Each structure stands twice: as structure tokens, then as C-alpha cells.
Coordinates of C-alpha atoms in Angstrom, one line a residue:
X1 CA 0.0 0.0 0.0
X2 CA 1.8 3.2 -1.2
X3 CA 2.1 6.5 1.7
X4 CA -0.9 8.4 0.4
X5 CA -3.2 5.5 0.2
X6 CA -2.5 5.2 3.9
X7 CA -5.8 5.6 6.7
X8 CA -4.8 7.9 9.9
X9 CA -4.6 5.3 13.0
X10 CA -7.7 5.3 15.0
X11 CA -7.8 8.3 17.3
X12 CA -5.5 10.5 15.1
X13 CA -6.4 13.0 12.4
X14 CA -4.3 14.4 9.6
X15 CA -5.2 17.7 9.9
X16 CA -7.0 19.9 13.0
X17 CA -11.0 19.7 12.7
X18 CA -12.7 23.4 13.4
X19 CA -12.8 23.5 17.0
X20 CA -9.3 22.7 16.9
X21 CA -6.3 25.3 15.3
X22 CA -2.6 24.2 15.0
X23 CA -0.7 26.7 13.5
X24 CA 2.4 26.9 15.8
X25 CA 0.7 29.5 18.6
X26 CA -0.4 27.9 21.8
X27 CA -4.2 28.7 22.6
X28 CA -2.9 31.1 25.6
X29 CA -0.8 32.9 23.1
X30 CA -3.7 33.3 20.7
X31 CA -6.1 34.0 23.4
X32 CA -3.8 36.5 24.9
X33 CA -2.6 37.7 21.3
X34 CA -6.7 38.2 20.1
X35 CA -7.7 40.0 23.6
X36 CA -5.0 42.5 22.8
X37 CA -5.7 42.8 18.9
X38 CA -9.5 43.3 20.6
X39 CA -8.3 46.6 22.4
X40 CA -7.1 47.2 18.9
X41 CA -10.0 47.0 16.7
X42 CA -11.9 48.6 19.2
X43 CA -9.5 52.1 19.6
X44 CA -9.5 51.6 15.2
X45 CA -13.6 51.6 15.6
X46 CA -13.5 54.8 17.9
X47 CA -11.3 56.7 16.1
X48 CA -13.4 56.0 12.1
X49 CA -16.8 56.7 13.7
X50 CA -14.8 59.9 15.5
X51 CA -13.4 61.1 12.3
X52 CA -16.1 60.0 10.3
X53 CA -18.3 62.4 12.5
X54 CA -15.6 64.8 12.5
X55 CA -15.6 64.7 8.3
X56 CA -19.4 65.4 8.3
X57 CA -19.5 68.3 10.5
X58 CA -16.4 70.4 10.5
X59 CA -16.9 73.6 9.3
X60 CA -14.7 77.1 9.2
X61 CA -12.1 78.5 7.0
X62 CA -10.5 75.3 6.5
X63 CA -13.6 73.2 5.4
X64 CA -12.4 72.1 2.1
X65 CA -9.0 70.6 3.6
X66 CA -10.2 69.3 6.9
X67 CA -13.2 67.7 5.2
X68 CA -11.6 66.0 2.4
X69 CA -8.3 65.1 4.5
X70 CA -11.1 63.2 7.3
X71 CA -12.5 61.5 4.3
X72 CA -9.1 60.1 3.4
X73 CA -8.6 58.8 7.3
X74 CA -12.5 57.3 7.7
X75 CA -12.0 55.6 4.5
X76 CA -8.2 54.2 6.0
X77 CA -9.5 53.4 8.6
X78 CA -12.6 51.5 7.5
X79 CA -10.4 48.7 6.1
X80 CA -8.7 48.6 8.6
X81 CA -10.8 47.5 11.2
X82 CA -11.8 44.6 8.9
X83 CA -7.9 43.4 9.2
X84 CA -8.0 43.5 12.6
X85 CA -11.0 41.7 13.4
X86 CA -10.4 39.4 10.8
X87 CA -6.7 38.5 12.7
X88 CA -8.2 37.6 15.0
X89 CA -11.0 35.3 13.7
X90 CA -7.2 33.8 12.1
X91 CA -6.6 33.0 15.7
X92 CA -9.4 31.1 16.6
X93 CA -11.2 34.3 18.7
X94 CA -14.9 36.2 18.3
X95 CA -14.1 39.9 17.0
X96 CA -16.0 42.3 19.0
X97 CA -18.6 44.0 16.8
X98 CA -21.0 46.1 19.2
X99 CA -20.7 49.6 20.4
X100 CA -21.0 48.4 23.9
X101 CA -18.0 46.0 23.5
X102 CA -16.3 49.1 21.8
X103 CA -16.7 51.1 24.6
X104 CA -15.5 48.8 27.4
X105 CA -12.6 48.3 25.4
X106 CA -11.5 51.3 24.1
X107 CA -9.1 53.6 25.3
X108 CA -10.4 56.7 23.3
X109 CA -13.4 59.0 24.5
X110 CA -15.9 59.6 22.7
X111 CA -17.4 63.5 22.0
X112 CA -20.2 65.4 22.6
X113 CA -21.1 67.7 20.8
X114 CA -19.4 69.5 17.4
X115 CA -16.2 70.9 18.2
X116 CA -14.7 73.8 16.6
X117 CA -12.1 72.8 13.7
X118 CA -8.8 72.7 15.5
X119 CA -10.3 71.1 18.4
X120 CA -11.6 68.2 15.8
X121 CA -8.3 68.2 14.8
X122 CA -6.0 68.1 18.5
X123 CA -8.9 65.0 19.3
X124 CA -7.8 63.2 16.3
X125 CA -4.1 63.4 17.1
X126 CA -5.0 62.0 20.8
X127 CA -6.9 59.2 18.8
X128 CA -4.1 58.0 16.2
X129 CA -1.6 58.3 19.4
X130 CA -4.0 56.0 21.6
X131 CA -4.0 53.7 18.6
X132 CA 0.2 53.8 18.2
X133 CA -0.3 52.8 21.8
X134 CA -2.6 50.2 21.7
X135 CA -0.9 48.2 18.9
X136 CA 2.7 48.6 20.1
X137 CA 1.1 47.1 23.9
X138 CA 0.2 43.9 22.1
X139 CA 3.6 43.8 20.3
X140 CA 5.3 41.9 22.8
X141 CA 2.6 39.1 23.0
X142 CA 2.9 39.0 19.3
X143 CA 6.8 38.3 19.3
X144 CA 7.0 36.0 22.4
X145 CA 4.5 33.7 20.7
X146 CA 6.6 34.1 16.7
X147 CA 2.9 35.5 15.4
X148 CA 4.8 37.7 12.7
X149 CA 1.3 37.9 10.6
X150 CA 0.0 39.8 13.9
X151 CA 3.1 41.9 13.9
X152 CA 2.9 42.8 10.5
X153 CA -0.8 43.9 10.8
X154 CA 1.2 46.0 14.3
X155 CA 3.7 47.4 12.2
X156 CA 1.5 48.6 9.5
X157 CA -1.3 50.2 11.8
X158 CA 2.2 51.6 13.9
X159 CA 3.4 53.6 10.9
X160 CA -0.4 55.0 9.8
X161 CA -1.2 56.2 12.9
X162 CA 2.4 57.7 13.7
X163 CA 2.3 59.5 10.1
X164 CA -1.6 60.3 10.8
X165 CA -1.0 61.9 14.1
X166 CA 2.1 64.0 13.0
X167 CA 0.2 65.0 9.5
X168 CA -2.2 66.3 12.1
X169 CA 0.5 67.8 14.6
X170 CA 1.5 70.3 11.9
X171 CA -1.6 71.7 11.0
X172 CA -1.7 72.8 14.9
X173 CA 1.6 74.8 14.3

């Protein structure tokens, strides 16, 4: 009987079933890894539905910029969250999806109220820093368990919100 012809020996499988995922990250890793990459996706939520909020009602002499430059970071951001959340369905975890899940876990605020246009703007900066903060927290979960696809996803969501916030920063000067 040649190799592939072969039956598994009773009790054995050749590959995981659903309930169980062996890609070379203990369950504690993951679990650890997807609660932090929760945090994550949650701060990402915050911060589209703030500047997506921010985009429809800024208004002042800078309208035109402001407006179109929020568009640009709503729409960023958008995708984004679906990377996240989707990570961490990759590692075996539920992706929080409600504004009350959102809210336990997010470290950014959200506003009342409109706020003037420089204000909108000095809030954003606080939310892509939070962000920079979130993801480089779950950074060290991410390399003690080898998860370089989560560290990627870190590193990539590290250098948007750095750029982001900074982008920001100089229209406060």
C-alpha cells in the first residue's frame, strides 16, 4: 500500500478539525494575542466613527481641507478594522462587533457635541496616538508567541497612525 493510500490510525487525524487550530501558537498565546488585537479593533472603531463624525461636521475656514483630509482617514480606517477583526478570527477568537463591547474596550473617549475645527483636529491626534499605543502594547505578545502575521498587521497600523498623528500635529503649528 503506497504512503498516500495510507488511513490515519484510529484516534489520530491528519489535519486539526474546526474547534481545533494548530498553526504553531499555543491557545494562551492566541487567546492573549486576540484579547489584545481586541483593544485594537476597538481604539480603530473609535477613532473612524470619530473622524467620520468629524468629516461630516467640521466647518470654518479650513472646510475644504479638513473635510476631504477626514475623508481620506474614515475611509483608511474602514479597512482597517476589517484586518484586525479578521486576525483575530485567524486565531481562533470572536471579534468584538458592538458599540458596547467598543466602549469597554476602548481607550479613546468619545465627544459630545461638534467641536470647533482645531479642536476636531487636537482629538484626532489623541486618537491616532491611543492607537500607536494600543498596537505597540500587544507587540510583545505578538513576538514571544513568533505571530509575525500579527506583527505585520502592528507594524502597518504603527506607521499609519504615527504618520496620521504627525500629519495632524502640523496643522496645529
Amino acid at each position: 500500500m503506497s504512503k498516500e493510500n495510507k488511513k490515519p490510525k484510529a484516534g489520530k487525524t491528519s489535519a486539526p478539525g474546526a474547534a481545533g487550530i494548530d498553526i504553531g501558537i499555543s491557545k494562551s498565546d492566541r487567546e492573549a494575542i486576540a484579547a489584545g488585537l481586541s483593544r485594537l479593533l476597538a481604539d480603530e472603531y473609535t477613532l473612524y466613527l470619530k473622524t467620520h463624525n468629524f468629516h461630516w461636521n467640521v466647518t470654518g475656514p479650513m472646510f475644504n481641507t479638513l473635510h476631504l483630509m477626514f475623508e481620506t482617514q474614515y475611509t483608511e480606517a474602514a479597512l482597517a478594522v476589517d484586518l484586525v477583526a479578521e486576525r483575530i478570527r485567524a486565531l481562533g477568537f470572536p471579534a468584538p462587533g458592538t458599540y458596547a463591547q467598543y466602549a469597554k474596550l476602548s481607550s479613546i473617549e468619545e465627544d459630545e457635541g461638534v467641536p470647533a475645527a482645531m479642536d476636531m483636529v487636537k482629538k484626532l491626534v489623541k486618537g491616532h496616538e491611543a492607537c500607536a499605543k494600543t498596537a505597540r502594547s500587544v507587540f510583545p505578545l505578538a513576538d514571544k508567541a513568533s505571530d509575525e502575521p500579527t506583527a505585520d498587521l502592528l507594524t502597518q497600523r504603527l506607521q499609519l497612525h504615527e504618520k496620521t498623528a504627525w500629519m495632524l500635529r502640523s496643522l496645529l503649528e
